[in-house]
Amino acid sequence: MQLVNKNPSAVELHKFGWAMLAGFGLIGGLLWYVGPEPNSIAWVGAKQQKIALGLWVLGAVLLVISFGPRGLARPVYVCWMSTAMLLGSIMTVALLSFIFVVLLPFFSLIRLGDPLHIKLAPEGESYWEEHVHHDNTLERMSHPY
């Protein structure tokens, strides 16, 4: 299991700040764009626009904190990354459980029909299948399969 770096360098903290600004800025931009006036950038004071503005401010504050003193930025970084690691481990288990419980049995049921003709026929001693010859006509060429 990957552990959180509890003593990040200044470069890591700066990258964290820029990533937070980009992430919260993008989410805020999407909220603003699909707000009460879709495809409009006008301020109408809607709830989504206020949330978008709050996300932009949060991203900017985290960027400023990441460029500030390391004593202030380090706890924010460690807390954020610890939460992200916890969520990542939970979502990994949830997604893999979904795949193995829902998707694999579904495709296994489809596979029961032996589409590749792997099973040996009861009367046969070989897997050999005779080739079916097709005429080389223009009509046949228009339907290659």
Short mmCIF file of the C-alpha atoms (twelve columns), coordinates in Angstrom:
data_MODEL
# 
_entry.id   MODEL 
# 
loop_
_atom_site.group_PDB 
_atom_site.id 
_atom_site.type_symbol 
_atom_site.label_atom_id 
_atom_site.label_alt_id 
_atom_site.label_comp_id 
_atom_site.label_asym_id 
_atom_site.label_seq_id 
_atom_site.Cartn_x 
_atom_site.Cartn_y 
_atom_site.Cartn_z 
_atom_site.pdbx_PDB_model_num 
ATOM 1   C CA . MET A 1   0.000   0.000   0.000   1 
ATOM 2   C CA . GLN A 2   1.276   3.413   -0.916  1 
ATOM 3   C CA . LEU A 3   1.794   5.774   1.994   1 
ATOM 4   C CA . VAL A 4   1.297   9.521   2.102   1 
ATOM 5   C CA . ASN A 5   4.453   11.612  2.077   1 
ATOM 6   C CA . LYS A 6   4.270   13.353  5.459   1 
ATOM 7   C CA . ASN A 7   7.227   15.610  4.710   1 
ATOM 8   C CA . PRO A 8   6.631   16.951  1.174   1 
ATOM 9   C CA . SER A 9   9.195   19.130  -0.516  1 
ATOM 10  C CA . ALA A 10  8.441   22.682  -1.601  1 
ATOM 11  C CA . VAL A 11  8.127   21.506  -5.213  1 
ATOM 12  C CA . GLU A 12  5.525   18.898  -4.222  1 
ATOM 13  C CA . LEU A 13  3.571   21.512  -2.291  1 
ATOM 14  C CA . HIS A 14  3.635   23.863  -5.286  1 
ATOM 15  C CA . LYS A 15  2.408   21.072  -7.585  1 
ATOM 16  C CA . PHE A 16  -0.342  20.339  -5.066  1 
ATOM 17  C CA . GLY A 17  -1.421  23.987  -5.065  1 
ATOM 18  C CA . TRP A 18  -1.529  24.193  -8.852  1 
ATOM 19  C CA . ALA A 19  -3.455  20.905  -9.041  1 
ATOM 20  C CA . MET A 20  -6.007  22.170  -6.512  1 
ATOM 21  C CA . LEU A 21  -6.443  25.411  -8.438  1 
ATOM 22  C CA . ALA A 22  -6.907  23.523  -11.711 1 
ATOM 23  C CA . GLY A 23  -9.266  20.926  -10.229 1 
ATOM 24  C CA . PHE A 24  -11.483 23.294  -8.274  1 
ATOM 25  C CA . GLY A 25  -11.358 25.797  -11.128 1 
ATOM 26  C CA . LEU A 26  -12.526 23.187  -13.628 1 
ATOM 27  C CA . ILE A 27  -15.326 21.935  -11.376 1 
ATOM 28  C CA . GLY A 28  -16.391 25.523  -10.679 1 
ATOM 29  C CA . GLY A 29  -16.314 26.340  -14.377 1 
ATOM 30  C CA . LEU A 30  -18.508 23.352  -15.181 1 
ATOM 31  C CA . LEU A 31  -20.984 24.325  -12.456 1 
ATOM 32  C CA . TRP A 32  -21.103 27.872  -13.773 1 
ATOM 33  C CA . TYR A 33  -21.482 26.714  -17.384 1 
ATOM 34  C CA . VAL A 34  -24.414 24.366  -16.717 1 
ATOM 35  C CA . GLY A 35  -26.049 26.735  -14.232 1 
ATOM 36  C CA . PRO A 36  -29.453 28.400  -14.522 1 
ATOM 37  C CA . GLU A 37  -28.496 30.099  -17.787 1 
ATOM 38  C CA . PRO A 38  -26.741 27.326  -19.746 1 
ATOM 39  C CA . ASN A 39  -24.020 28.494  -22.141 1 
ATOM 40  C CA . SER A 40  -24.019 31.952  -20.550 1 
ATOM 41  C CA . ILE A 41  -21.335 33.511  -18.385 1 
ATOM 42  C CA . ALA A 42  -23.618 36.212  -16.931 1 
ATOM 43  C CA . TRP A 43  -23.971 36.473  -13.153 1 
ATOM 44  C CA . VAL A 44  -27.546 35.838  -12.030 1 
ATOM 45  C CA . GLY A 45  -26.794 34.946  -8.409  1 
ATOM 46  C CA . ALA A 46  -27.934 31.341  -8.669  1 
ATOM 47  C CA . LYS A 47  -26.915 28.686  -6.147  1 
ATOM 48  C CA . GLN A 48  -24.660 26.897  -8.663  1 
ATOM 49  C CA . GLN A 49  -22.843 30.123  -9.461  1 
ATOM 50  C CA . LYS A 50  -22.247 30.807  -5.769  1 
ATOM 51  C CA . ILE A 51  -20.869 27.286  -5.322  1 
ATOM 52  C CA . ALA A 52  -18.659 27.770  -8.399  1 
ATOM 53  C CA . LEU A 53  -17.347 31.031  -6.988  1 
ATOM 54  C CA . GLY A 54  -16.646 29.306  -3.660  1 
ATOM 55  C CA . LEU A 55  -14.724 26.527  -5.430  1 
ATOM 56  C CA . TRP A 56  -12.625 29.070  -7.318  1 
ATOM 57  C CA . VAL A 57  -11.825 30.878  -4.062  1 
ATOM 58  C CA . LEU A 58  -10.972 27.558  -2.376  1 
ATOM 59  C CA . GLY A 59  -8.615  26.649  -5.236  1 
ATOM 60  C CA . ALA A 60  -6.941  30.063  -5.069  1 
ATOM 61  C CA . VAL A 61  -6.595  29.861  -1.269  1 
ATOM 62  C CA . LEU A 62  -5.013  26.404  -1.510  1 
ATOM 63  C CA . LEU A 63  -2.596  27.715  -4.157  1 
ATOM 64  C CA . VAL A 64  -1.596  30.641  -1.924  1 
ATOM 65  C CA . ILE A 65  -1.213  28.308  1.073   1 
ATOM 66  C CA . SER A 66  0.979   25.946  -0.970  1 
ATOM 67  C CA . PHE A 67  3.339   28.813  -1.807  1 
ATOM 68  C CA . GLY A 68  3.293   30.027  1.805   1 
ATOM 69  C CA . PRO A 69  5.290   28.705  4.736   1 
ATOM 70  C CA . ARG A 70  5.737   24.936  4.790   1 
ATOM 71  C CA . GLY A 71  4.389   24.753  8.334   1 
ATOM 72  C CA . LEU A 72  1.028   25.971  7.054   1 
ATOM 73  C CA . ALA A 73  0.963   24.063  3.767   1 
ATOM 74  C CA . ARG A 74  2.180   20.689  5.032   1 
ATOM 75  C CA . PRO A 75  -0.843  19.820  7.241   1 
ATOM 76  C CA . VAL A 76  -3.242  20.747  4.433   1 
ATOM 77  C CA . TYR A 77  -1.304  18.555  1.986   1 
ATOM 78  C CA . VAL A 78  -1.081  15.592  4.387   1 
ATOM 79  C CA . CYS A 79  -4.779  15.800  5.307   1 
ATOM 80  C CA . TRP A 80  -5.856  16.046  1.664   1 
ATOM 81  C CA . MET A 81  -3.626  13.198  0.498   1 
ATOM 82  C CA . SER A 82  -4.605  10.958  3.431   1 
ATOM 83  C CA . THR A 83  -8.279  11.455  2.598   1 
ATOM 84  C CA . ALA A 84  -7.569  10.793  -1.080  1 
ATOM 85  C CA . MET A 85  -5.722  7.557   -0.242  1 
ATOM 86  C CA . LEU A 86  -8.626  6.382   1.934   1 
ATOM 87  C CA . LEU A 87  -11.188 7.171   -0.765  1 
ATOM 88  C CA . GLY A 88  -8.999  5.508   -3.381  1 
ATOM 89  C CA . SER A 89  -8.734  2.282   -1.423  1 
ATOM 90  C CA . ILE A 90  -12.502 2.202   -0.783  1 
ATOM 91  C CA . MET A 91  -13.366 2.908   -4.423  1 
ATOM 92  C CA . THR A 92  -10.898 0.286   -5.636  1 
ATOM 93  C CA . VAL A 93  -12.633 -2.378  -3.569  1 
ATOM 94  C CA . ALA A 94  -16.074 -1.141  -4.654  1 
ATOM 95  C CA . LEU A 95  -15.256 -1.070  -8.373  1 
ATOM 96  C CA . LEU A 96  -13.475 -4.418  -8.392  1 
ATOM 97  C CA . SER A 97  -16.351 -5.959  -6.440  1 
ATOM 98  C CA . PHE A 98  -18.791 -4.627  -9.023  1 
ATOM 99  C CA . ILE A 99  -16.702 -6.016  -11.872 1 
ATOM 100 C CA . PHE A 100 -16.293 -9.463  -10.317 1 
ATOM 101 C CA . VAL A 101 -19.857 -9.781  -8.991  1 
ATOM 102 C CA . VAL A 102 -21.855 -8.212  -11.839 1 
ATOM 103 C CA . LEU A 103 -19.856 -8.046  -15.061 1 
ATOM 104 C CA . LEU A 104 -17.875 -11.289 -15.003 1 
ATOM 105 C CA . PRO A 105 -20.885 -13.566 -14.351 1 
ATOM 106 C CA . PHE A 106 -22.801 -11.802 -17.117 1 
ATOM 107 C CA . PHE A 107 -20.058 -12.413 -19.661 1 
ATOM 108 C CA . SER A 108 -19.516 -15.935 -18.332 1 
ATOM 109 C CA . LEU A 109 -23.149 -16.736 -19.094 1 
ATOM 110 C CA . ILE A 110 -22.652 -15.457 -22.627 1 
ATOM 111 C CA . ARG A 111 -19.551 -17.633 -22.924 1 
ATOM 112 C CA . LEU A 112 -21.481 -20.843 -22.032 1 
ATOM 113 C CA . GLY A 113 -22.615 -21.231 -25.649 1 
ATOM 114 C CA . ASP A 114 -19.128 -22.290 -26.866 1 
ATOM 115 C CA . PRO A 115 -18.843 -19.647 -29.618 1 
ATOM 116 C CA . LEU A 116 -15.326 -20.785 -30.570 1 
ATOM 117 C CA . HIS A 117 -16.371 -24.445 -31.004 1 
ATOM 118 C CA . ILE A 118 -13.748 -25.622 -28.534 1 
ATOM 119 C CA . LYS A 119 -15.705 -28.616 -27.235 1 
ATOM 120 C CA . LEU A 120 -15.242 -31.826 -29.180 1 
ATOM 121 C CA . ALA A 121 -18.406 -33.101 -30.830 1 
ATOM 122 C CA . PRO A 122 -19.630 -36.400 -29.268 1 
ATOM 123 C CA . GLU A 123 -19.389 -38.276 -32.560 1 
ATOM 124 C CA . GLY A 124 -16.121 -36.695 -33.649 1 
ATOM 125 C CA . GLU A 125 -12.558 -37.748 -33.010 1 
ATOM 126 C CA . SER A 126 -11.043 -34.500 -34.206 1 
ATOM 127 C CA . TYR A 127 -11.595 -30.779 -34.026 1 
ATOM 128 C CA . TRP A 128 -11.133 -30.475 -37.783 1 
ATOM 129 C CA . GLU A 129 -13.808 -28.549 -39.660 1 
ATOM 130 C CA . GLU A 130 -14.151 -28.827 -43.389 1 
ATOM 131 C CA . HIS A 131 -13.521 -25.635 -45.293 1 
ATOM 132 C CA . VAL A 132 -16.547 -24.220 -47.070 1 
ATOM 133 C CA . HIS A 133 -15.474 -22.909 -50.469 1 
ATOM 134 C CA . HIS A 134 -17.062 -19.670 -51.632 1 
ATOM 135 C CA . ASP A 135 -17.240 -18.458 -55.214 1 
ATOM 136 C CA . ASN A 136 -15.142 -15.451 -56.134 1 
ATOM 137 C CA . THR A 137 -17.958 -13.240 -57.382 1 
ATOM 138 C CA . LEU A 138 -18.577 -9.530  -56.967 1 
ATOM 139 C CA . GLU A 139 -21.677 -10.293 -54.921 1 
ATOM 140 C CA . ARG A 140 -19.617 -12.438 -52.537 1 
ATOM 141 C CA . MET A 141 -16.873 -9.771  -52.338 1 
ATOM 142 C CA . SER A 142 -19.417 -7.181  -51.141 1 
ATOM 143 C CA . HIS A 143 -20.129 -9.389  -48.083 1 
ATOM 144 C CA . PRO A 144 -16.694 -10.567 -46.883 1 
ATOM 145 C CA . TYR A 145 -17.938 -12.112 -43.660 1 
# 
